[in-house]
Amino acid sequence: MAQTSPAFGPLPGPPSSAGAAPASDSMPLADYLGLLQQIAPAAEVGARTYLAAMQLRCRRTLSTDELRLAVAQGEGNPVLMGLIRAAHSKDTTARDRWIAQLPCPQGGVR
């Protein structure tokens, strides 16, 4: 039976055979946001703001896996973490400042 983490889905098991395509979006985005809401409501609000800003500013929709990486990689994506802090403190000025600093990934529009 595979172990799972509520925030990050299935824990990695042994390496799969060469040539096998990695599973993408192992969890629906709505489910992942729901888990964030249960763990920390500000994390869910910040993540939704980050997703919306990425869509509006960069014309890019992030996948669940991309959002999970933004949350978990290193200390987390600085803009996303700033948006979560702004949501926690209900600081709309900080939220707007973080949104303005959002860099668009390659291929995105600014």
PDB file of N, CA and C in Angstrom:
ATOM      1  N   MET A   1       0.849  -1.174   0.000  1.00  0.00           N
ATOM      2  CA  MET A   1       0.000   0.000   0.000  1.00  0.00           C
ATOM      3  C   MET A   1       0.897   1.241   0.000  1.00  0.00           C
ATOM      4  N   ALA A   2       0.638   2.175  -0.868  1.00  0.00           N
ATOM      5  CA  ALA A   2       1.455   3.376  -1.004  1.00  0.00           C
ATOM      6  C   ALA A   2       1.145   4.353   0.121  1.00  0.00           C
ATOM      7  N   GLN A   3       2.199   4.993   0.632  1.00  0.00           N
ATOM      8  CA  GLN A   3       2.005   6.034   1.628  1.00  0.00           C
ATOM      9  C   GLN A   3       1.635   7.321   0.917  1.00  0.00           C
ATOM     10  N   THR A   4       0.841   8.131   1.614  1.00  0.00           N
ATOM     11  CA  THR A   4       0.484   9.426   1.033  1.00  0.00           C
ATOM     12  C   THR A   4       0.685  10.516   2.059  1.00  0.00           C
ATOM     13  N   SER A   5       0.854  11.724   1.565  1.00  0.00           N
ATOM     14  CA  SER A   5       0.926  12.918   2.383  1.00  0.00           C
ATOM     15  C   SER A   5      -0.252  13.787   1.982  1.00  0.00           C
ATOM     16  N   PRO A   6      -1.037  14.298   2.927  1.00  0.00           N
ATOM     17  CA  PRO A   6      -2.197  15.095   2.550  1.00  0.00           C
ATOM     18  C   PRO A   6      -1.844  16.311   1.700  1.00  0.00           C
ATOM     19  N   ALA A   7      -0.710  16.929   1.954  1.00  0.00           N
ATOM     20  CA  ALA A   7      -0.355  18.133   1.210  1.00  0.00           C
ATOM     21  C   ALA A   7       0.291  17.840  -0.131  1.00  0.00           C
ATOM     22  N   PHE A   8       0.942  16.691  -0.252  1.00  0.00           N
ATOM     23  CA  PHE A   8       1.726  16.455  -1.448  1.00  0.00           C
ATOM     24  C   PHE A   8       1.376  15.186  -2.197  1.00  0.00           C
ATOM     25  N   GLY A   9       0.356  14.461  -1.780  1.00  0.00           N
ATOM     26  CA  GLY A   9      -0.061  13.269  -2.513  1.00  0.00           C
ATOM     27  C   GLY A   9       0.818  12.079  -2.193  1.00  0.00           C
ATOM     28  N   PRO A  10       0.865  11.106  -3.104  1.00  0.00           N
ATOM     29  CA  PRO A  10       1.623   9.888  -2.848  1.00  0.00           C
ATOM     30  C   PRO A  10       3.105  10.188  -2.644  1.00  0.00           C
ATOM     31  N   LEU A  11       3.675   9.510  -1.653  1.00  0.00           N
ATOM     32  CA  LEU A  11       5.107   9.630  -1.436  1.00  0.00           C
ATOM     33  C   LEU A  11       5.816   8.784  -2.481  1.00  0.00           C
ATOM     34  N   PRO A  12       6.975   9.233  -2.940  1.00  0.00           N
ATOM     35  CA  PRO A  12       7.650   8.489  -3.998  1.00  0.00           C
ATOM     36  C   PRO A  12       8.032   7.094  -3.535  1.00  0.00           C
ATOM     37  N   GLY A  13       7.871   6.173  -4.439  1.00  0.00           N
ATOM     38  CA  GLY A  13       8.264   4.797  -4.182  1.00  0.00           C
ATOM     39  C   GLY A  13       9.531   4.500  -4.936  1.00  0.00           C
ATOM     40  N   PRO A  14       9.783   3.250  -5.193  1.00  0.00           N
ATOM     41  CA  PRO A  14      10.972   2.896  -5.951  1.00  0.00           C
ATOM     42  C   PRO A  14      10.898   3.480  -7.357  1.00  0.00           C
ATOM     43  N   PRO A  15      12.049   3.769  -7.963  1.00  0.00           N
ATOM     44  CA  PRO A  15      12.033   4.341  -9.314  1.00  0.00           C
ATOM     45  C   PRO A  15      11.287   3.430 -10.279  1.00  0.00           C
ATOM     46  N   SER A  16      10.547   4.059 -11.194  1.00  0.00           N
ATOM     47  CA  SER A  16       9.799   3.285 -12.179  1.00  0.00           C
ATOM     48  C   SER A  16      10.720   2.898 -13.320  1.00  0.00           C
ATOM     49  N   SER A  17      10.223   2.051 -14.182  1.00  0.00           N
ATOM     50  CA  SER A  17      11.043   1.585 -15.290  1.00  0.00           C
ATOM     51  C   SER A  17      11.357   2.730 -16.241  1.00  0.00           C
ATOM     52  N   ALA A  18      12.500   2.664 -16.890  1.00  0.00           N
ATOM     53  CA  ALA A  18      12.930   3.710 -17.814  1.00  0.00           C
ATOM     54  C   ALA A  18      11.928   3.836 -18.947  1.00  0.00           C
ATOM     55  N   GLY A  19      11.696   5.065 -19.375  1.00  0.00           N
ATOM     56  CA  GLY A  19      10.795   5.297 -20.492  1.00  0.00           C
ATOM     57  C   GLY A  19       9.355   5.510 -20.078  1.00  0.00           C
ATOM     58  N   ALA A  20       9.033   5.232 -18.816  1.00  0.00           N
ATOM     59  CA  ALA A  20       7.662   5.434 -18.371  1.00  0.00           C
ATOM     60  C   ALA A  20       7.427   6.923 -18.162  1.00  0.00           C
ATOM     61  N   ALA A  21       6.316   7.410 -18.634  1.00  0.00           N
ATOM     62  CA  ALA A  21       5.987   8.827 -18.490  1.00  0.00           C
ATOM     63  C   ALA A  21       5.586   9.101 -17.048  1.00  0.00           C
ATOM     64  N   PRO A  22       6.057  10.226 -16.470  1.00  0.00           N
ATOM     65  CA  PRO A  22       5.658  10.548 -15.098  1.00  0.00           C
ATOM     66  C   PRO A  22       4.182  10.905 -15.057  1.00  0.00           C
ATOM     67  N   ALA A  23       3.552  10.556 -13.950  1.00  0.00           N
ATOM     68  CA  ALA A  23       2.140  10.905 -13.780  1.00  0.00           C
ATOM     69  C   ALA A  23       2.039  12.406 -13.570  1.00  0.00           C
ATOM     70  N   SER A  24       1.137  13.055 -14.281  1.00  0.00           N
ATOM     71  CA  SER A  24       0.966  14.485 -14.086  1.00  0.00           C
ATOM     72  C   SER A  24      -0.365  14.729 -13.406  1.00  0.00           C
ATOM     73  N   ASP A  25      -0.391  15.795 -12.619  1.00  0.00           N
ATOM     74  CA  ASP A  25      -1.597  16.161 -11.896  1.00  0.00           C
ATOM     75  C   ASP A  25      -2.230  14.962 -11.202  1.00  0.00           C
ATOM     76  N   SER A  26      -1.451  14.369 -10.284  1.00  0.00           N
ATOM     77  CA  SER A  26      -1.923  13.190  -9.581  1.00  0.00           C
ATOM     78  C   SER A  26      -3.129  13.500  -8.688  1.00  0.00           C
ATOM     79  N   MET A  27      -3.385  14.780  -8.443  1.00  0.00           N
ATOM     80  CA  MET A  27      -4.517  15.175  -7.623  1.00  0.00           C
ATOM     81  C   MET A  27      -5.214  16.348  -8.320  1.00  0.00           C
ATOM     82  N   PRO A  28      -6.535  16.329  -8.390  1.00  0.00           N
ATOM     83  CA  PRO A  28      -7.235  17.475  -8.979  1.00  0.00           C
ATOM     84  C   PRO A  28      -6.935  18.752  -8.185  1.00  0.00           C
ATOM     85  N   LEU A  29      -6.852  19.863  -8.886  1.00  0.00           N
ATOM     86  CA  LEU A  29      -6.532  21.145  -8.262  1.00  0.00           C
ATOM     87  C   LEU A  29      -7.519  21.493  -7.151  1.00  0.00           C
ATOM     88  N   ALA A  30      -8.782  21.260  -7.375  1.00  0.00           N
ATOM     89  CA  ALA A  30      -9.793  21.573  -6.352  1.00  0.00           C
ATOM     90  C   ALA A  30      -9.547  20.782  -5.070  1.00  0.00           C
ATOM     91  N   ASP A  31      -9.129  19.522  -5.198  1.00  0.00           N
ATOM     92  CA  ASP A  31      -8.835  18.701  -4.024  1.00  0.00           C
ATOM     93  C   ASP A  31      -7.621  19.244  -3.271  1.00  0.00           C
ATOM     94  N   TYR A  32      -6.586  19.641  -4.033  1.00  0.00           N
ATOM     95  CA  TYR A  32      -5.375  20.171  -3.403  1.00  0.00           C
ATOM     96  C   TYR A  32      -5.694  21.474  -2.662  1.00  0.00           C
ATOM     97  N   LEU A  33      -6.466  22.348  -3.297  1.00  0.00           N
ATOM     98  CA  LEU A  33      -6.847  23.593  -2.631  1.00  0.00           C
ATOM     99  C   LEU A  33      -7.704  23.310  -1.392  1.00  0.00           C
ATOM    100  N   GLY A  34      -8.540  22.302  -1.476  1.00  0.00           N
ATOM    101  CA  GLY A  34      -9.346  21.910  -0.318  1.00  0.00           C
ATOM    102  C   GLY A  34      -8.483  21.438   0.839  1.00  0.00           C
ATOM    103  N   LEU A  35      -7.427  20.700   0.525  1.00  0.00           N
ATOM    104  CA  LEU A  35      -6.505  20.268   1.580  1.00  0.00           C
ATOM    105  C   LEU A  35      -5.776  21.454   2.190  1.00  0.00           C
ATOM    106  N   LEU A  36      -5.331  22.378   1.344  1.00  0.00           N
ATOM    107  CA  LEU A  36      -4.686  23.579   1.876  1.00  0.00           C
ATOM    108  C   LEU A  36      -5.636  24.315   2.812  1.00  0.00           C
ATOM    109  N   GLN A  37      -6.905  24.405   2.438  1.00  0.00           N
ATOM    110  CA  GLN A  37      -7.891  25.105   3.254  1.00  0.00           C
ATOM    111  C   GLN A  37      -8.036  24.440   4.624  1.00  0.00           C
ATOM    112  N   GLN A  38      -7.996  23.114   4.642  1.00  0.00           N
ATOM    113  CA  GLN A  38      -8.108  22.394   5.910  1.00  0.00           C
ATOM    114  C   GLN A  38      -6.883  22.600   6.782  1.00  0.00           C
ATOM    115  N   ILE A  39      -5.713  22.657   6.157  1.00  0.00           N
ATOM    116  CA  ILE A  39      -4.460  22.808   6.901  1.00  0.00           C
ATOM    117  C   ILE A  39      -4.294  24.251   7.387  1.00  0.00           C
ATOM    118  N   ALA A  40      -4.474  25.192   6.466  1.00  0.00           N
ATOM    119  CA  ALA A  40      -4.299  26.612   6.790  1.00  0.00           C
ATOM    120  C   ALA A  40      -5.121  27.432   5.801  1.00  0.00           C
ATOM    121  N   PRO A  41      -6.230  27.988   6.249  1.00  0.00           N
ATOM    122  CA  PRO A  41      -7.084  28.749   5.338  1.00  0.00           C
ATOM    123  C   PRO A  41      -6.342  29.852   4.577  1.00  0.00           C
ATOM    124  N   ALA A  42      -5.380  30.509   5.203  1.00  0.00           N
ATOM    125  CA  ALA A  42      -4.624  31.557   4.507  1.00  0.00           C
ATOM    126  C   ALA A  42      -3.810  30.974   3.354  1.00  0.00           C
ATOM    127  N   ALA A  43      -3.336  29.736   3.492  1.00  0.00           N
ATOM    128  CA  ALA A  43      -2.584  29.090   2.412  1.00  0.00           C
ATOM    129  C   ALA A  43      -3.485  28.868   1.202  1.00  0.00           C
ATOM    130  N   GLU A  44      -4.715  28.483   1.457  1.00  0.00           N
ATOM    131  CA  GLU A  44      -5.660  28.279   0.348  1.00  0.00           C
ATOM    132  C   GLU A  44      -5.998  29.604  -0.329  1.00  0.00           C
ATOM    133  N   VAL A  45      -6.237  30.645   0.450  1.00  0.00           N
ATOM    134  CA  VAL A  45      -6.551  31.959  -0.123  1.00  0.00           C
ATOM    135  C   VAL A  45      -5.351  32.476  -0.916  1.00  0.00           C
ATOM    136  N   GLY A  46      -4.157  32.369  -0.352  1.00  0.00           N
ATOM    137  CA  GLY A  46      -2.954  32.818  -1.048  1.00  0.00           C
ATOM    138  C   GLY A  46      -2.718  32.039  -2.332  1.00  0.00           C
ATOM    139  N   ALA A  47      -2.953  30.736  -2.291  1.00  0.00           N
ATOM    140  CA  ALA A  47      -2.766  29.904  -3.485  1.00  0.00           C
ATOM    141  C   ALA A  47      -3.781  30.278  -4.564  1.00  0.00           C
ATOM    142  N   ARG A  48      -5.025  30.520  -4.180  1.00  0.00           N
ATOM    143  CA  ARG A  48      -6.040  30.927  -5.168  1.00  0.00           C
ATOM    144  C   ARG A  48      -5.683  32.284  -5.779  1.00  0.00           C
ATOM    145  N   THR A  49      -5.175  33.195  -4.957  1.00  0.00           N
ATOM    146  CA  THR A  49      -4.758  34.501  -5.460  1.00  0.00           C
ATOM    147  C   THR A  49      -3.604  34.342  -6.432  1.00  0.00           C
ATOM    148  N   TYR A  50      -2.649  33.482  -6.094  1.00  0.00           N
ATOM    149  CA  TYR A  50      -1.490  33.206  -6.950  1.00  0.00           C
ATOM    150  C   TYR A  50      -1.951  32.628  -8.295  1.00  0.00           C
ATOM    151  N   LEU A  51      -2.855  31.672  -8.247  1.00  0.00           N
ATOM    152  CA  LEU A  51      -3.379  31.072  -9.479  1.00  0.00           C
ATOM    153  C   LEU A  51      -4.098  32.110 -10.342  1.00  0.00           C
ATOM    154  N   ALA A  52      -4.920  32.928  -9.712  1.00  0.00           N
ATOM    155  CA  ALA A  52      -5.661  33.947 -10.457  1.00  0.00           C
ATOM    156  C   ALA A  52      -4.716  34.991 -11.055  1.00  0.00           C
ATOM    157  N   ALA A  53      -3.713  35.400 -10.289  1.00  0.00           N
ATOM    158  CA  ALA A  53      -2.748  36.378 -10.786  1.00  0.00           C
ATOM    159  C   ALA A  53      -1.953  35.802 -11.949  1.00  0.00           C
ATOM    160  N   MET A  54      -1.577  34.552 -11.858  1.00  0.00           N
ATOM    161  CA  MET A  54      -0.836  33.906 -12.949  1.00  0.00           C
ATOM    162  C   MET A  54      -1.701  33.866 -14.211  1.00  0.00           C
ATOM    163  N   GLN A  55      -2.980  33.604 -14.041  1.00  0.00           N
ATOM    164  CA  GLN A  55      -3.895  33.559 -15.186  1.00  0.00           C
ATOM    165  C   GLN A  55      -4.079  34.951 -15.789  1.00  0.00           C
ATOM    166  N   LEU A  56      -4.311  35.947 -14.953  1.00  0.00           N
ATOM    167  CA  LEU A  56      -4.574  37.301 -15.451  1.00  0.00           C
ATOM    168  C   LEU A  56      -3.325  37.990 -16.000  1.00  0.00           C
ATOM    169  N   ARG A  57      -2.223  37.900 -15.270  1.00  0.00           N
ATOM    170  CA  ARG A  57      -1.003  38.610 -15.676  1.00  0.00           C
ATOM    171  C   ARG A  57      -0.220  37.885 -16.759  1.00  0.00           C
ATOM    172  N   CYS A  58      -0.187  36.565 -16.678  1.00  0.00           N
ATOM    173  CA  CYS A  58       0.681  35.784 -17.564  1.00  0.00           C
ATOM    174  C   CYS A  58      -0.085  34.960 -18.585  1.00  0.00           C
ATOM    175  N   ARG A  59      -1.407  34.971 -18.474  1.00  0.00           N
ATOM    176  CA  ARG A  59      -2.248  34.139 -19.351  1.00  0.00           C
ATOM    177  C   ARG A  59      -1.813  32.676 -19.286  1.00  0.00           C
ATOM    178  N   ARG A  60      -1.599  32.223 -18.083  1.00  0.00           N
ATOM    179  CA  ARG A  60      -1.115  30.856 -17.870  1.00  0.00           C
ATOM    180  C   ARG A  60      -1.877  30.226 -16.729  1.00  0.00           C
ATOM    181  N   THR A  61      -2.388  29.039 -16.967  1.00  0.00           N
ATOM    182  CA  THR A  61      -3.067  28.276 -15.933  1.00  0.00           C
ATOM    183  C   THR A  61      -2.094  27.245 -15.387  1.00  0.00           C
ATOM    184  N   LEU A  62      -1.872  27.294 -14.084  1.00  0.00           N
ATOM    185  CA  LEU A  62      -0.951  26.343 -13.469  1.00  0.00           C
ATOM    186  C   LEU A  62      -1.646  25.018 -13.201  1.00  0.00           C
ATOM    187  N   SER A  63      -0.899  23.958 -13.338  1.00  0.00           N
ATOM    188  CA  SER A  63      -1.409  22.629 -12.997  1.00  0.00           C
ATOM    189  C   SER A  63      -1.257  22.413 -11.491  1.00  0.00           C
ATOM    190  N   THR A  64      -1.889  21.377 -10.996  1.00  0.00           N
ATOM    191  CA  THR A  64      -1.750  21.019  -9.589  1.00  0.00           C
ATOM    192  C   THR A  64      -0.281  20.781  -9.256  1.00  0.00           C
ATOM    193  N   ASP A  65       0.419  20.056 -10.112  1.00  0.00           N
ATOM    194  CA  ASP A  65       1.827  19.755  -9.847  1.00  0.00           C
ATOM    195  C   ASP A  65       2.667  21.025  -9.795  1.00  0.00           C
ATOM    196  N   GLU A  66       2.385  21.987 -10.662  1.00  0.00           N
ATOM    197  CA  GLU A  66       3.139  23.251 -10.647  1.00  0.00           C
ATOM    198  C   GLU A  66       2.865  24.023  -9.361  1.00  0.00           C
ATOM    199  N   LEU A  67       1.619  24.035  -8.902  1.00  0.00           N
ATOM    200  CA  LEU A  67       1.290  24.708  -7.649  1.00  0.00           C
ATOM    201  C   LEU A  67       1.958  23.995  -6.476  1.00  0.00           C
ATOM    202  N   ARG A  68       1.920  22.685  -6.490  1.00  0.00           N
ATOM    203  CA  ARG A  68       2.565  21.919  -5.419  1.00  0.00           C
ATOM    204  C   ARG A  68       4.047  22.233  -5.348  1.00  0.00           C
ATOM    205  N   LEU A  69       4.714  22.338  -6.494  1.00  0.00           N
ATOM    206  CA  LEU A  69       6.132  22.704  -6.512  1.00  0.00           C
ATOM    207  C   LEU A  69       6.337  24.112  -5.965  1.00  0.00           C
ATOM    208  N   ALA A  70       5.459  25.031  -6.343  1.00  0.00           N
ATOM    209  CA  ALA A  70       5.585  26.404  -5.857  1.00  0.00           C
ATOM    210  C   ALA A  70       5.456  26.465  -4.333  1.00  0.00           C
ATOM    211  N   VAL A  71       4.662  25.589  -3.765  1.00  0.00           N
ATOM    212  CA  VAL A  71       4.492  25.535  -2.313  1.00  0.00           C
ATOM    213  C   VAL A  71       5.680  24.857  -1.650  1.00  0.00           C
ATOM    214  N   ALA A  72       6.166  23.783  -2.234  1.00  0.00           N
ATOM    215  CA  ALA A  72       7.098  22.905  -1.534  1.00  0.00           C
ATOM    216  C   ALA A  72       8.566  23.053  -1.901  1.00  0.00           C
ATOM    217  N   GLN A  73       8.884  23.600  -3.046  1.00  0.00           N
ATOM    218  CA  GLN A  73      10.271  23.634  -3.490  1.00  0.00           C
ATOM    219  C   GLN A  73      11.068  24.638  -2.657  1.00  0.00           C
ATOM    220  N   GLY A  74      12.134  24.167  -2.036  1.00  0.00           N
ATOM    221  CA  GLY A  74      12.944  25.029  -1.176  1.00  0.00           C
ATOM    222  C   GLY A  74      12.088  25.593  -0.060  1.00  0.00           C
ATOM    223  N   GLU A  75      12.101  26.907   0.068  1.00  0.00           N
ATOM    224  CA  GLU A  75      11.279  27.582   1.074  1.00  0.00           C
ATOM    225  C   GLU A  75       9.949  28.041   0.488  1.00  0.00           C
ATOM    226  N   GLY A  76       9.643  27.586  -0.718  1.00  0.00           N
ATOM    227  CA  GLY A  76       8.413  27.972  -1.395  1.00  0.00           C
ATOM    228  C   GLY A  76       8.655  29.154  -2.307  1.00  0.00           C
ATOM    229  N   ASN A  77       7.828  29.284  -3.319  1.00  0.00           N
ATOM    230  CA  ASN A  77       7.929  30.409  -4.240  1.00  0.00           C
ATOM    231  C   ASN A  77       7.726  31.695  -3.436  1.00  0.00           C
ATOM    232  N   PRO A  78       8.666  32.657  -3.532  1.00  0.00           N
ATOM    233  CA  PRO A  78       8.571  33.866  -2.703  1.00  0.00           C
ATOM    234  C   PRO A  78       7.269  34.652  -2.895  1.00  0.00           C
ATOM    235  N   VAL A  79       6.786  34.750  -4.120  1.00  0.00           N
ATOM    236  CA  VAL A  79       5.537  35.487  -4.358  1.00  0.00           C
ATOM    237  C   VAL A  79       4.374  34.742  -3.710  1.00  0.00           C
ATOM    238  N   LEU A  80       4.318  33.446  -3.901  1.00  0.00           N
ATOM    239  CA  LEU A  80       3.243  32.655  -3.294  1.00  0.00           C
ATOM    240  C   LEU A  80       3.294  32.754  -1.776  1.00  0.00           C
ATOM    241  N   MET A  81       4.478  32.642  -1.198  1.00  0.00           N
ATOM    242  CA  MET A  81       4.599  32.731   0.259  1.00  0.00           C
ATOM    243  C   MET A  81       4.188  34.129   0.746  1.00  0.00           C
ATOM    244  N   GLY A  82       4.552  35.170  -0.016  1.00  0.00           N
ATOM    245  CA  GLY A  82       4.129  36.526   0.332  1.00  0.00           C
ATOM    246  C   GLY A  82       2.625  36.684   0.264  1.00  0.00           C
ATOM    247  N   LEU A  83       2.011  36.068  -0.742  1.00  0.00           N
ATOM    248  CA  LEU A  83       0.551  36.127  -0.865  1.00  0.00           C
ATOM    249  C   LEU A  83      -0.134  35.396   0.293  1.00  0.00           C
ATOM    250  N   ILE A  84       0.464  34.304   0.727  1.00  0.00           N
ATOM    251  CA  ILE A  84      -0.096  33.570   1.872  1.00  0.00           C
ATOM    252  C   ILE A  84       0.008  34.424   3.136  1.00  0.00           C
ATOM    253  N   ARG A  85       1.158  35.071   3.346  1.00  0.00           N
ATOM    254  CA  ARG A  85       1.312  35.949   4.518  1.00  0.00           C
ATOM    255  C   ARG A  85       0.318  37.115   4.450  1.00  0.00           C
ATOM    256  N   ALA A  86       0.152  37.691   3.250  1.00  0.00           N
ATOM    257  CA  ALA A  86      -0.793  38.793   3.090  1.00  0.00           C
ATOM    258  C   ALA A  86      -2.218  38.334   3.384  1.00  0.00           C
ATOM    259  N   ALA A  87      -2.566  37.132   2.951  1.00  0.00           N
ATOM    260  CA  ALA A  87      -3.908  36.595   3.231  1.00  0.00           C
ATOM    261  C   ALA A  87      -4.091  36.393   4.730  1.00  0.00           C
ATOM    262  N   HIS A  88      -3.058  35.886   5.377  1.00  0.00           N
ATOM    263  CA  HIS A  88      -3.132  35.638   6.820  1.00  0.00           C
ATOM    264  C   HIS A  88      -3.358  36.945   7.586  1.00  0.00           C
ATOM    265  N   SER A  89      -2.656  37.994   7.180  1.00  0.00           N
ATOM    266  CA  SER A  89      -2.772  39.275   7.886  1.00  0.00           C
ATOM    267  C   SER A  89      -3.863  40.183   7.299  1.00  0.00           C
ATOM    268  N   LYS A  90      -4.536  39.684   6.243  1.00  0.00           N
ATOM    269  CA  LYS A  90      -5.585  40.452   5.558  1.00  0.00           C
ATOM    270  C   LYS A  90      -5.054  41.804   5.083  1.00  0.00           C
ATOM    271  N   ASP A  91      -3.837  41.789   4.560  1.00  0.00           N
ATOM    272  CA  ASP A  91      -3.139  42.995   4.104  1.00  0.00           C
ATOM    273  C   ASP A  91      -3.270  43.106   2.583  1.00  0.00           C
ATOM    274  N   THR A  92      -4.264  43.871   2.138  1.00  0.00           N
ATOM    275  CA  THR A  92      -4.517  43.986   0.696  1.00  0.00           C
ATOM    276  C   THR A  92      -3.422  44.771  -0.020  1.00  0.00           C
ATOM    277  N   THR A  93      -2.769  45.692   0.683  1.00  0.00           N
ATOM    278  CA  THR A  93      -1.663  46.439   0.075  1.00  0.00           C
ATOM    279  C   THR A  93      -0.503  45.498  -0.227  1.00  0.00           C
ATOM    280  N   ALA A  94      -0.156  44.645   0.726  1.00  0.00           N
ATOM    281  CA  ALA A  94       0.919  43.669   0.504  1.00  0.00           C
ATOM    282  C   ALA A  94       0.521  42.691  -0.592  1.00  0.00           C
ATOM    283  N   ARG A  95      -0.743  42.253  -0.584  1.00  0.00           N
ATOM    284  CA  ARG A  95      -1.217  41.346  -1.642  1.00  0.00           C
ATOM    285  C   ARG A  95      -1.008  41.972  -3.015  1.00  0.00           C
ATOM    286  N   ASP A  96      -1.418  43.214  -3.175  1.00  0.00           N
ATOM    287  CA  ASP A  96      -1.275  43.886  -4.467  1.00  0.00           C
ATOM    288  C   ASP A  96       0.192  44.056  -4.849  1.00  0.00           C
ATOM    289  N   ARG A  97       1.037  44.326  -3.868  1.00  0.00           N
ATOM    290  CA  ARG A  97       2.473  44.473  -4.131  1.00  0.00           C
ATOM    291  C   ARG A  97       3.066  43.143  -4.608  1.00  0.00           C
ATOM    292  N   TRP A  98       2.678  42.048  -3.965  1.00  0.00           N
ATOM    293  CA  TRP A  98       3.184  40.736  -4.387  1.00  0.00           C
ATOM    294  C   TRP A  98       2.691  40.370  -5.780  1.00  0.00           C
ATOM    295  N   ILE A  99       1.443  40.676  -6.075  1.00  0.00           N
ATOM    296  CA  ILE A  99       0.906  40.379  -7.403  1.00  0.00           C
ATOM    297  C   ILE A  99       1.689  41.146  -8.468  1.00  0.00           C
ATOM    298  N   ALA A 100       2.026  42.403  -8.174  1.00  0.00           N
ATOM    299  CA  ALA A 100       2.787  43.220  -9.124  1.00  0.00           C
ATOM    300  C   ALA A 100       4.190  42.662  -9.363  1.00  0.00           C
ATOM    301  N   GLN A 101       4.718  41.906  -8.406  1.00  0.00           N
ATOM    302  CA  GLN A 101       6.060  41.333  -8.521  1.00  0.00           C
ATOM    303  C   GLN A 101       6.067  39.945  -9.162  1.00  0.00           C
ATOM    304  N   LEU A 102       4.906  39.428  -9.488  1.00  0.00           N
ATOM    305  CA  LEU A 102       4.805  38.072 -10.022  1.00  0.00           C
ATOM    306  C   LEU A 102       5.521  37.966 -11.373  1.00  0.00           C
ATOM    307  N   PRO A 103       6.572  37.155 -11.456  1.00  0.00           N
ATOM    308  CA  PRO A 103       7.234  36.976 -12.751  1.00  0.00           C
ATOM    309  C   PRO A 103       6.473  35.936 -13.582  1.00  0.00           C
ATOM    310  N   CYS A 104       6.342  36.216 -14.850  1.00  0.00           N
ATOM    311  CA  CYS A 104       5.686  35.256 -15.744  1.00  0.00           C
ATOM    312  C   CYS A 104       6.718  34.225 -16.199  1.00  0.00           C
ATOM    313  N   PRO A 105       6.344  32.950 -16.190  1.00  0.00           N
ATOM    314  CA  PRO A 105       7.240  31.913 -16.703  1.00  0.00           C
ATOM    315  C   PRO A 105       7.507  32.128 -18.190  1.00  0.00           C
ATOM    316  N   GLN A 106       8.531  31.478 -18.690  1.00  0.00           N
ATOM    317  CA  GLN A 106       8.827  31.575 -20.122  1.00  0.00           C
ATOM    318  C   GLN A 106       7.572  31.314 -20.924  1.00  0.00           C
ATOM    319  N   GLY A 107       7.380  32.125 -21.947  1.00  0.00           N
ATOM    320  CA  GLY A 107       6.209  31.951 -22.790  1.00  0.00           C
ATOM    321  C   GLY A 107       4.994  32.710 -22.293  1.00  0.00           C
ATOM    322  N   GLY A 108       5.060  33.240 -21.056  1.00  0.00           N
ATOM    323  CA  GLY A 108       3.939  34.001 -20.507  1.00  0.00           C
ATOM    324  C   GLY A 108       4.017  35.448 -20.942  1.00  0.00           C
ATOM    325  N   VAL A 109       2.946  36.155 -20.733  1.00  0.00           N
ATOM    326  CA  VAL A 109       2.854  37.569 -21.072  1.00  0.00           C
ATOM    327  C   VAL A 109       2.901  38.361 -19.783  1.00  0.00           C
ATOM    328  N   ARG A 110       3.522  39.501 -19.776  1.00  0.00           N
ATOM    329  CA  ARG A 110       3.565  40.300 -18.576  1.00  0.00           C
ATOM    330  C   ARG A 110       2.685  41.472 -18.615  1.00  0.00           C
TER     331      ARG A 110
END
